[in-house]
Coordinates of C-alpha atoms in Angstrom, one line a residue:
Chain A
A231 CA -35.1 -35.5 -18.1
Q232 CA -31.5 -35.5 -17.2
T233 CA -30.3 -37.4 -14.1
I234 CA -27.0 -37.4 -12.4
H235 CA -25.9 -40.3 -10.2
Q236 CA -22.8 -40.5 -8.0
W237 CA -21.3 -43.6 -6.4
P238 CA -20.6 -44.6 -3.7
V239 CA -22.9 -42.5 -1.5
A240 CA -20.4 -42.7 1.3
E241 CA -17.0 -44.2 1.9
I242 CA -14.7 -44.7 4.8
K243 CA -11.1 -45.3 3.8
A244 CA -7.7 -45.7 5.3
V245 CA -4.8 -43.2 4.8
G246 CA -2.7 -44.5 1.9
S247 CA -5.4 -46.5 0.3
P248 CA -6.6 -45.9 -3.3
L249 CA -9.9 -44.2 -4.1
S250 CA -12.2 -44.2 -7.0
L251 CA -15.4 -42.1 -7.1
G252 CA -17.8 -42.2 -10.0
C253 CA -20.4 -40.0 -11.7
T254 CA -22.8 -40.8 -14.5
I255 CA -25.1 -38.4 -16.3
K256 CA -28.1 -39.8 -18.2
G257 CA -30.4 -38.0 -20.7
K258 CA -27.9 -35.5 -22.0
S259 CA -25.2 -36.0 -24.6
S260 CA -21.9 -34.2 -24.6
P261 CA -22.3 -32.4 -21.3
N262 CA -19.6 -30.4 -19.6
L263 CA -18.6 -32.3 -16.4
Y264 CA -17.1 -31.0 -13.2
W265 CA -15.8 -32.3 -9.9
Y266 CA -16.0 -30.3 -6.7
W267 CA -14.8 -30.9 -3.2
Q268 CA -16.0 -29.4 0.1
A269 CA -14.2 -30.0 3.4
T270 CA -16.4 -30.2 6.5
G271 CA -17.4 -26.6 7.3
G272 CA -15.5 -25.3 4.2
T273 CA -16.3 -23.7 0.9
L274 CA -17.0 -25.6 -2.3
Q275 CA -13.9 -25.8 -4.6
Q276 CA -13.9 -26.8 -8.2
L277 CA -11.3 -29.5 -8.8
F278 CA -11.6 -30.6 -12.5
Y279 CA -13.7 -30.0 -15.5
S280 CA -14.1 -31.8 -18.8
I281 CA -15.8 -30.7 -22.0
T282 CA -15.3 -33.9 -24.0
V283 CA -14.4 -37.6 -23.7
G284 CA -10.8 -38.2 -22.8
Q285 CA -10.1 -34.5 -22.0
V286 CA -9.9 -33.3 -18.4
E287 CA -8.6 -29.9 -17.1
S288 CA -7.3 -29.5 -13.5
V289 CA -8.4 -26.4 -11.6
V290 CA -7.1 -27.2 -8.1
Q291 CA -4.2 -29.6 -7.2
L292 CA -5.2 -31.9 -4.4
N293 CA -3.2 -35.0 -5.3
L294 CA -6.2 -36.3 -7.1
S295 CA -6.8 -37.1 -10.7
A296 CA -9.9 -37.3 -12.9
S297 CA -10.8 -39.1 -16.1
R298 CA -13.6 -39.1 -18.6
P299 CA -13.7 -42.6 -20.2
K300 CA -17.2 -42.2 -21.7
D301 CA -19.3 -39.3 -22.7
D302 CA -21.6 -39.8 -19.7
Q303 CA -19.0 -40.8 -17.1
F304 CA -16.6 -38.9 -14.9
I305 CA -14.2 -40.6 -12.5
L306 CA -12.2 -39.1 -9.6
S307 CA -9.3 -41.1 -8.2
T308 CA -6.1 -41.3 -6.3
E309 CA -3.6 -44.0 -5.5
K310 CA -2.9 -42.8 -2.0
L311 CA -5.4 -41.1 0.1
L312 CA -4.5 -38.4 2.6
L313 CA -6.3 -37.3 5.7
S314 CA -6.9 -34.0 4.0
H315 CA -9.0 -35.7 1.3
S316 CA -11.9 -36.2 3.7
G317 CA -15.0 -34.2 2.7
F318 CA -17.9 -34.1 0.4
Y319 CA -17.3 -34.7 -3.3
L320 CA -19.8 -33.4 -5.9
C321 CA -20.1 -34.0 -9.6
A322 CA -21.9 -31.5 -11.7
W323 CA -22.8 -31.0 -15.4
S324 CA -23.7 -28.1 -17.6
L325 CA -24.7 -27.6 -21.2
E326 CA -22.1 -26.6 -23.7
G327 CA -21.4 -23.0 -24.2
D328 CA -21.3 -19.9 -22.1
Y329 CA -23.4 -18.8 -19.1
A330 CA -24.6 -22.3 -18.6
E331 CA -25.8 -23.1 -15.1
Q332 CA -24.5 -26.2 -13.4
F333 CA -26.6 -29.0 -12.1
F334 CA -25.1 -31.0 -9.2
G335 CA -25.3 -34.6 -8.2
P336 CA -26.2 -35.9 -4.7
G337 CA -22.5 -36.2 -3.6
T338 CA -20.2 -38.7 -2.0
R339 CA -19.2 -38.3 1.6
L340 CA -15.6 -39.5 2.1
T341 CA -14.0 -40.1 5.5
V342 CA -10.3 -40.8 5.6
L343 CA -9.0 -42.3 8.8
Chain B
D230 CA -13.6 -13.3 -11.1
A231 CA -14.6 -10.3 -9.0
K232 CA -15.5 -10.8 -5.3
T233 CA -18.9 -10.7 -3.8
T234 CA -19.9 -9.7 -0.2
Q235 CA -23.0 -11.2 1.5
P236 CA -24.2 -11.1 5.1
D237 CA -23.2 -14.2 7.0
S238 CA -26.8 -15.0 7.9
M239 CA -30.4 -13.8 7.8
E240 CA -33.5 -14.9 9.6
S241 CA -37.0 -15.0 8.4
T242 CA -40.4 -16.5 9.2
E243 CA -42.6 -18.6 7.0
G244 CA -44.7 -16.6 4.6
E245 CA -42.4 -13.6 4.6
T246 CA -40.7 -12.1 1.6
V247 CA -36.9 -12.3 2.0
H248 CA -34.4 -9.9 0.5
L249 CA -30.9 -11.3 0.3
P250 CA -28.3 -8.7 -0.6
C251 CA -25.1 -9.1 -2.5
S252 CA -22.4 -6.5 -3.1
H253 CA -20.1 -6.7 -6.1
A254 CA -18.5 -3.3 -6.4
T255 CA -15.7 -4.4 -8.7
I256 CA -17.9 -6.4 -11.2
S257 CA -16.8 -6.3 -14.8
G258 CA -19.0 -5.7 -17.7
N259 CA -18.9 -9.3 -18.9
E260 CA -19.6 -10.9 -15.5
Y261 CA -22.9 -12.5 -14.9
I262 CA -24.5 -12.7 -11.4
Y263 CA -25.4 -16.2 -10.4
W264 CA -27.3 -17.4 -7.4
Y265 CA -27.2 -20.9 -6.0
R266 CA -28.4 -22.3 -2.8
Q267 CA -27.2 -25.3 -0.8
V268 CA -28.5 -27.3 2.1
P269 CA -26.1 -29.5 4.2
L270 CA -24.9 -32.7 2.5
Q271 CA -26.5 -31.8 -0.8
G272 CA -25.2 -30.3 -4.0
P273 CA -25.9 -26.6 -4.7
E274 CA -29.1 -25.9 -6.5
Y275 CA -29.2 -23.2 -9.3
V276 CA -31.6 -20.4 -8.4
T277 CA -31.2 -17.7 -11.0
H278 CA -28.8 -15.5 -12.9
G279 CA -28.7 -12.2 -14.6
L280 CA -26.5 -9.6 -16.3
Q281 CA -28.2 -6.2 -16.3
Q282 CA -31.9 -6.6 -16.3
N283 CA -34.0 -7.9 -13.4
T284 CA -35.0 -11.5 -13.9
T285 CA -37.7 -13.7 -12.4
N286 CA -38.5 -17.3 -12.4
S287 CA -40.5 -19.7 -10.3
M288 CA -38.0 -19.6 -7.5
A289 CA -37.0 -16.0 -7.1
F290 CA -36.8 -12.5 -8.4
L291 CA -33.3 -11.0 -9.0
A292 CA -33.0 -7.3 -8.7
I293 CA -29.9 -5.8 -10.2
A294 CA -28.8 -2.2 -9.4
S295 CA -28.5 0.0 -12.4
D296 CA -24.7 0.4 -11.8
R297 CA -24.5 -3.4 -11.3
K298 CA -22.5 -3.0 -8.1
S299 CA -25.1 -4.8 -6.1
S300 CA -28.0 -7.2 -6.5
T301 CA -30.8 -8.6 -4.3
L302 CA -32.3 -12.0 -4.5
I303 CA -36.0 -11.7 -3.5
L304 CA -37.7 -14.9 -2.2
P305 CA -41.5 -14.4 -2.0
H306 CA -43.4 -16.2 0.7
V307 CA -40.6 -18.3 2.0
S308 CA -41.2 -21.8 3.4
L309 CA -39.1 -24.1 5.6
R310 CA -37.8 -25.6 2.3
D311 CA -36.1 -22.3 1.5
A312 CA -33.8 -22.6 4.4
A313 CA -30.3 -22.9 2.9
V314 CA -27.0 -21.2 2.3
Y315 CA -27.4 -18.8 -0.6
H316 CA -24.4 -18.1 -2.8
C317 CA -24.0 -15.0 -4.9
I318 CA -21.4 -15.7 -7.6
L319 CA -19.9 -13.7 -10.4
R320 CA -18.9 -15.6 -13.5
V321 CA -17.2 -14.4 -16.6
A322 CA -18.6 -15.5 -19.9
M323 CA -16.3 -18.3 -21.0
Q324 CA -15.0 -19.0 -24.4
Q325 CA -16.7 -21.8 -26.2
G326 CA -15.3 -25.2 -25.2
T327 CA -13.7 -24.1 -21.9
G328 CA -16.3 -25.1 -19.4
S329 CA -17.4 -22.8 -16.6
K330 CA -15.7 -22.1 -13.3
L331 CA -17.9 -21.3 -10.3
S332 CA -16.1 -19.9 -7.2
F333 CA -18.2 -20.5 -4.2
G334 CA -17.6 -18.4 -1.0
K335 CA -19.3 -18.9 2.4
G336 CA -22.6 -17.5 1.2
A337 CA -25.4 -16.3 3.4
K338 CA -27.2 -18.7 5.7
L339 CA -31.0 -18.2 5.6
T340 CA -32.9 -19.5 8.6
V341 CA -36.7 -19.8 8.3
S342 CA -38.8 -20.2 11.4
P343 CA -42.3 -21.7 11.5

């Protein structure tokens, strides 16, 4: 069975500090990977997606970057956090190809002060 | 992707069958109808999807109108566990190797009372 793990579970960071959030998928090779963000009380927005190692496409610009260093790993980062980065970050995976439903991880709650 | 319209909220009681409507009047021929649900501080959970024919799985029955301009997610015998925000999303079939983009709106909040 496939499992998706996100770390950390929650983070409190200062404005201007760096950030690195991680996501690992086990039990599935070559998945499509996605990062989503949800502000408190807001709608879920897709930020990035990746279909293969080393390749990441940006969907929404939020002064964040993403990388896929391994087939099963997806990293979201920034060098300088903004207050507006606070929210709930979700990683998701899907099978290759069309019409594939996405499976979401447990999420990371980020508070920027 | 075309827009969907859902009620802001719906209320139900345990054991009832719930009908969650979704309007998508401008749906294109190659757009699939997806349903996800989300509880606070958790990731969305896939419920079901369909194109033209009604579909059923262990979670729900999806009824799609013959003109595809609306659909209804039917949840039989709801329990407290089914309380969530339900999202009706349209997704265009993507080209191989491009990933899939899901556009979530506010969804419909389903409340289930004991």
